[in-house]
Coordinates of C-alpha atoms in Angstrom, one line a residue:
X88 CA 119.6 72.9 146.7
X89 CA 122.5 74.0 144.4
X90 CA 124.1 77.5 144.5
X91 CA 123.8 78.9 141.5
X92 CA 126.4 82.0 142.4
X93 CA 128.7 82.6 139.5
X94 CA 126.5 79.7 137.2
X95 CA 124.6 80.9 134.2
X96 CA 121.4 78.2 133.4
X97 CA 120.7 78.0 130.2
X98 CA 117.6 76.1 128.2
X99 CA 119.3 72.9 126.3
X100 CA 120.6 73.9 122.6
X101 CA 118.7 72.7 119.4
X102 CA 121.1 72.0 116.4
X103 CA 119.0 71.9 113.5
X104 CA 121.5 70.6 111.2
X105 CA 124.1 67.9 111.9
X106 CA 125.6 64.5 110.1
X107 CA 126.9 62.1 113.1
X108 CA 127.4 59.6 111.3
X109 CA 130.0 61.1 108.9
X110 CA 131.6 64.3 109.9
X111 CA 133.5 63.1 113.2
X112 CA 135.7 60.8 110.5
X113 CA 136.5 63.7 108.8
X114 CA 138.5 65.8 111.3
X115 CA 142.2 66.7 110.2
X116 CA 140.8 66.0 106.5
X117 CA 138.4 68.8 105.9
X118 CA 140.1 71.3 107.5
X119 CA 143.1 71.4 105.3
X120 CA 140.8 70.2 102.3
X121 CA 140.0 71.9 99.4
X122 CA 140.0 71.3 95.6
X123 CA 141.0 74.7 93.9
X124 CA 138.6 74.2 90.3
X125 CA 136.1 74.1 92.9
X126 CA 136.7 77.3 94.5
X127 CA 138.5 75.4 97.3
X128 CA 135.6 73.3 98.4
X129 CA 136.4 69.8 99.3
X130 CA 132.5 68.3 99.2
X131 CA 132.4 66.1 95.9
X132 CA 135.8 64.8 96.7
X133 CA 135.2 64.0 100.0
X134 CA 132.4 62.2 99.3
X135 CA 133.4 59.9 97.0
X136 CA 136.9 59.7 98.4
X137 CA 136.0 58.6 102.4
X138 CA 132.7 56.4 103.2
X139 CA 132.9 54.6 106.6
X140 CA 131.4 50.9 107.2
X141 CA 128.1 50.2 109.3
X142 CA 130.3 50.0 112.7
X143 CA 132.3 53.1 111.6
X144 CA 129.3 55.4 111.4
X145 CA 127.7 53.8 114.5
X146 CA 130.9 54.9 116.5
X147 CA 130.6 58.2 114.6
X148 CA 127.2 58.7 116.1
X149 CA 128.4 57.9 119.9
X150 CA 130.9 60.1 119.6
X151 CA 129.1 63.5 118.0
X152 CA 126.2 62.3 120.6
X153 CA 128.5 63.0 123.5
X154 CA 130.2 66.1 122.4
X155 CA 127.1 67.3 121.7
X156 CA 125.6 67.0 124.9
X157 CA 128.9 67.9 126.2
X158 CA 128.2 71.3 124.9
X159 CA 124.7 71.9 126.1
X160 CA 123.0 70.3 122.9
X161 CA 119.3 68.8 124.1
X162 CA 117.7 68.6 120.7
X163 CA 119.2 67.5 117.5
X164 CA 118.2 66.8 113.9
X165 CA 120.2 63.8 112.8
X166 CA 120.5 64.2 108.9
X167 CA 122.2 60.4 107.8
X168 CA 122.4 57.4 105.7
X169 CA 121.2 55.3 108.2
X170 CA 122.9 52.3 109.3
X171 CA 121.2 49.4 111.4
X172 CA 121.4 50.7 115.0
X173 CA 120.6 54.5 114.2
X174 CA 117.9 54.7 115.9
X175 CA 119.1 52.7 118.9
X176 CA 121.8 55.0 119.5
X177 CA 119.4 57.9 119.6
X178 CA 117.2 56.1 122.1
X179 CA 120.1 55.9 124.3
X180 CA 121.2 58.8 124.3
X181 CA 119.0 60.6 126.2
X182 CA 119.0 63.3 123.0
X183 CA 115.8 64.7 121.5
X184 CA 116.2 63.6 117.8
X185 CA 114.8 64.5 114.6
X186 CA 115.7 61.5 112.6
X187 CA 116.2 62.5 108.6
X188 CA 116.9 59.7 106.8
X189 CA 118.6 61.0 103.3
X190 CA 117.3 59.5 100.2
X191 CA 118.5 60.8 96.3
X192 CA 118.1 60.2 92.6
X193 CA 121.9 60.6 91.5
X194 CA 125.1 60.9 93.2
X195 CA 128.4 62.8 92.3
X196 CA 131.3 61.8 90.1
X197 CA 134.5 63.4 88.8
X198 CA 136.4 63.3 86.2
X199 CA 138.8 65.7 87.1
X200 CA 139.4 68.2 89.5
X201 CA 137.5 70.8 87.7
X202 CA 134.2 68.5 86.4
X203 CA 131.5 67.5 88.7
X204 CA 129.3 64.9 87.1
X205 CA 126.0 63.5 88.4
X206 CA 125.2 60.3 88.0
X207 CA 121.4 59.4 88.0
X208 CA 119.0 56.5 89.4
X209 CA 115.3 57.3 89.9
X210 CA 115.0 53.8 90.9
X211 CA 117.3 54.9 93.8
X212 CA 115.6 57.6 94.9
X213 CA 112.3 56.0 95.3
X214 CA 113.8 53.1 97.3
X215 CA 115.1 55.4 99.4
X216 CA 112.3 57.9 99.6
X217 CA 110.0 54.4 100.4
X218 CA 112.9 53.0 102.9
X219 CA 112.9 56.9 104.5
X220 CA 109.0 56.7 105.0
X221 CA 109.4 53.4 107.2
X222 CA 112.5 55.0 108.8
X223 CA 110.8 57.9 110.1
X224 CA 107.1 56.2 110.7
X225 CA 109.5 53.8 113.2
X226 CA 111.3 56.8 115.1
X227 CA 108.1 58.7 115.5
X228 CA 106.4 55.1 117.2
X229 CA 109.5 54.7 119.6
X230 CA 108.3 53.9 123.0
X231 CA 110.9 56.5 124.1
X232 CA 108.7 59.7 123.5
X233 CA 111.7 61.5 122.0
X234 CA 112.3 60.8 118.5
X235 CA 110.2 62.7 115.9
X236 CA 111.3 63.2 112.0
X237 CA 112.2 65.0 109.5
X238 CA 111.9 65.2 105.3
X239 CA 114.9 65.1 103.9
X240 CA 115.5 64.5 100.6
X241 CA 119.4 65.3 100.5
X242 CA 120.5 67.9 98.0
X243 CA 118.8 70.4 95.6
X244 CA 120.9 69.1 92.5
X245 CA 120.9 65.3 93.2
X246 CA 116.9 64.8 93.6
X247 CA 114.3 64.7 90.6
X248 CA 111.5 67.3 90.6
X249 CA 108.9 64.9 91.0
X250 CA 110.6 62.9 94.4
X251 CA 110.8 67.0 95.9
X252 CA 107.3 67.5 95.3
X253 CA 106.6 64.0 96.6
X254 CA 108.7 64.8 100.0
X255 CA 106.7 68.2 100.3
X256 CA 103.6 66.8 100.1
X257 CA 104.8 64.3 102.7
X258 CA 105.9 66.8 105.1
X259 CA 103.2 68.7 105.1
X260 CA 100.4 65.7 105.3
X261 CA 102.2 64.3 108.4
X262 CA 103.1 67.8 109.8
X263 CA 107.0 67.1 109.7
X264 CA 109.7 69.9 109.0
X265 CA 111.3 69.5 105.5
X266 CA 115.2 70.2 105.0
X267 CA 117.4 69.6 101.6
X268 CA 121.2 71.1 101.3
X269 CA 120.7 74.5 98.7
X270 CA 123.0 76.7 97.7
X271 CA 126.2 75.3 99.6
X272 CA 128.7 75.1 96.9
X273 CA 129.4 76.7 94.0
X274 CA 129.9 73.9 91.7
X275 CA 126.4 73.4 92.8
X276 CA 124.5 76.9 92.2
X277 CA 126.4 76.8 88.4
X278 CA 125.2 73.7 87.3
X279 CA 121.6 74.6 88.8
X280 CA 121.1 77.8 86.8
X281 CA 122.3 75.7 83.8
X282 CA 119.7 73.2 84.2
X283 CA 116.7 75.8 84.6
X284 CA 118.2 79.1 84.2
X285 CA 117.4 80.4 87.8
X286 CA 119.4 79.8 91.4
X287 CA 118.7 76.9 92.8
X288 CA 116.7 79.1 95.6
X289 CA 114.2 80.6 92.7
X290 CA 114.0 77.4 91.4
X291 CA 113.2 75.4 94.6
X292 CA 110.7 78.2 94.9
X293 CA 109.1 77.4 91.6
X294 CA 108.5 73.8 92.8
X295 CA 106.7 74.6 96.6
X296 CA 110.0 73.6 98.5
X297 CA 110.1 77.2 100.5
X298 CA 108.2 76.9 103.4
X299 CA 107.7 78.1 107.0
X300 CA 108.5 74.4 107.5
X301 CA 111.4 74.4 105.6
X302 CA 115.3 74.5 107.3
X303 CA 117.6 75.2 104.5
X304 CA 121.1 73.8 104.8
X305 CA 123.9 76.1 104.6
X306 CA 121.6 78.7 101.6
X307 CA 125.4 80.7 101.6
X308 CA 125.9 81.4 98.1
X309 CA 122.7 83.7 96.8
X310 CA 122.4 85.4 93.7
X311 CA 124.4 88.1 95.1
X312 CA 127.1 85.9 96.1
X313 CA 130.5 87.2 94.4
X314 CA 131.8 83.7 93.9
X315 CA 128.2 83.1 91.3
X316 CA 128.8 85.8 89.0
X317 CA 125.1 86.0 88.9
X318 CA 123.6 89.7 86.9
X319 CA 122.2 90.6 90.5
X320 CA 126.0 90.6 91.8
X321 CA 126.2 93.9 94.3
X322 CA 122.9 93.9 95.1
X323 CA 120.9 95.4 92.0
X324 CA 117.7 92.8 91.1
X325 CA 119.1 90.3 94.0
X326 CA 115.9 88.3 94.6
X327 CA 117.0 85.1 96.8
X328 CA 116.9 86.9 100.2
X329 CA 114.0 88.4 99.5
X330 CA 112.3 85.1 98.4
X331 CA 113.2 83.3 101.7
X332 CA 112.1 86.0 103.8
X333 CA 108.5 86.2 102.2
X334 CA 108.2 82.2 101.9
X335 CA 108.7 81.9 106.0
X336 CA 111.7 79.9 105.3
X337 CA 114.5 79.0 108.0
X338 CA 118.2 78.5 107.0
X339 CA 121.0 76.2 109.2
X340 CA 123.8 78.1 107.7
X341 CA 126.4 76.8 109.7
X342 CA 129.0 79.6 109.5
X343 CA 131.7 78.0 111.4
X344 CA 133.3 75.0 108.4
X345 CA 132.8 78.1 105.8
X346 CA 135.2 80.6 106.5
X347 CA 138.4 78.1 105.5
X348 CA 137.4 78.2 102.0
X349 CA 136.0 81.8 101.9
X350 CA 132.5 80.5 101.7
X351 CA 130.8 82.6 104.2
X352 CA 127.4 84.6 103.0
X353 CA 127.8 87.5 101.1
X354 CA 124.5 88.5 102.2
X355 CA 123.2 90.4 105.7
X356 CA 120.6 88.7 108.0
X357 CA 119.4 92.2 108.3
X358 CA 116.7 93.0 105.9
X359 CA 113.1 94.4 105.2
X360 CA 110.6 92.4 106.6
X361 CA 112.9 89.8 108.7
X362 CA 115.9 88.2 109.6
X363 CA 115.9 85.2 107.6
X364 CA 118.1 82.1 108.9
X365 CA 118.1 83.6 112.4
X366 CA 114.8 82.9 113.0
X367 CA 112.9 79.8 114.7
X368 CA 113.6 76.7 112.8
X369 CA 110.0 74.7 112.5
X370 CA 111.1 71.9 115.3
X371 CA 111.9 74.1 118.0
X372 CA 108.6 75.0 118.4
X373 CA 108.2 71.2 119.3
X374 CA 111.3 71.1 122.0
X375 CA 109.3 72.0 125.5

């Protein structure tokens, strides 16, 4: 018998959106980052600028493993570029996992501090959408009884129409939750509307990507955003909320890396209809 006088007990947590295998490599770097032509995010840089080797992301993973069940973490969706013992790791752990291989057709360049360029490979992106299929057929076999996956096709500007689609369809034949990075920069939303003339939100509406099986990662900057300069700006014709609240959609916004660079959401949770991003993500439903 324990005596539970002065304890609280608690279910385990479920992070729904998390990169082991990169971010622990990136403390005392990120939080003084920031490139100012980007409006003080550090993401394209970073990613070009810092990749770790097959044993460097396998440490990564131990060490984001054990925080996180350090803090009370039971479930977590592992969003990576897998590296050969990934899904050991997980196995050992103890952690539920939702493994989500990324896959994408183009990656980002610069030329300078102020120009994002994106540099694309369809071939890529259907090696890795093929490579991602085996990855998560694997996890989802594992004699352990506690990996599952996840879609994840990696960000809304660096995958090809066609590959989304493809990934929907996938998710929704084999029942898996879907998840792609949208709206988390502002270099990003920009050079969406000048592709198709809508947010990257309308447009990934257009194409079937908004979901009740969908987890959106980070959706901060909406139409109403200040930083977009968008014609809904203060709240007159905003649709992007109101999009994401009728399509079922969930949204990992994780607040806490966002406020450094004034990237937090313009936009309240509160709002006709539901509370959109505070909601049930699709795989906690699968957690008991």
């Amino acid at each position: 018998m324990i005596d539970g006088r002065a304890l609280l007990v608690l279910p385990g947590l479920v992070n729904v959106h998390t990169h082991p295998t990169t971010e622990p490599a990136l403390r005392g770097v990120r939080e003084d980052h920031g490139v100012p032509e980007q409006q003080m995010t550090g993401l394209f840089e970073r990613a070009q600028s810092l990749r770790l080797d097959e044993a460097g992301r396998e440490a990564a993973q131990r060490l984001a493993y054990a925080e996180l069940l350090s803090a009370g973490v039971t479930s977590v969706v592992d969003l990576s570029s897998p590296h050969p013992g990934w899904l050991g790791v997980m196995r050992q752990s103890g952690l539920r996992v939702w493994a989500g291989p990324g896959y994408a057709s183009a990656h980002w360049g610069m030329t300078a501090p102020q120009t994002v360029t994106w540099h694309w490979d369809g071939r890529t992106g259907r090696d890795g959408f093929r490579r991602a299929q085996a990855i998560m057929d694997e996890a989802e076999a594992d004699a352990s009884g506690r990996l599952s996956a996840i879609v994840f096709p990696a960000q809304i500007d660096t995958v090809e129409e066609e590959l989304f689609r493809e990934s929907m369809a996938l998710a929704e034949a084999t029942g898996r939750p879907f998840t792609t990075h949208i709206a988390q920069a502002v270099v990003e939303v920009r050079e969406m509307i000048a592709r198709h003339g809508k947010t990257p939100i309308q447009w990934a509406a257009e194409i079937g990507l908004l979901t009740p099986r969908s987890i959106l990662g980070h959706a901060i900057f909406l139409d109403e955003h200040p930083s977009i300069g968008w014609p809904s700006f203060g709240g007159a014709g905003a649709r992007d909320l109101g999009i994401m609240v009728e399509r079922g959609v969930a949204v990992a916004h994780c607040p806490s890396p966002s406020p450094a660079t004034a990237s937090t959401s313009a936009t309240s949770a509160a709002t006709p209809g539901g509370a959109c991003g505070w909601r049930w993500a699709p795989i906690a439903r699968r957690t008991t």
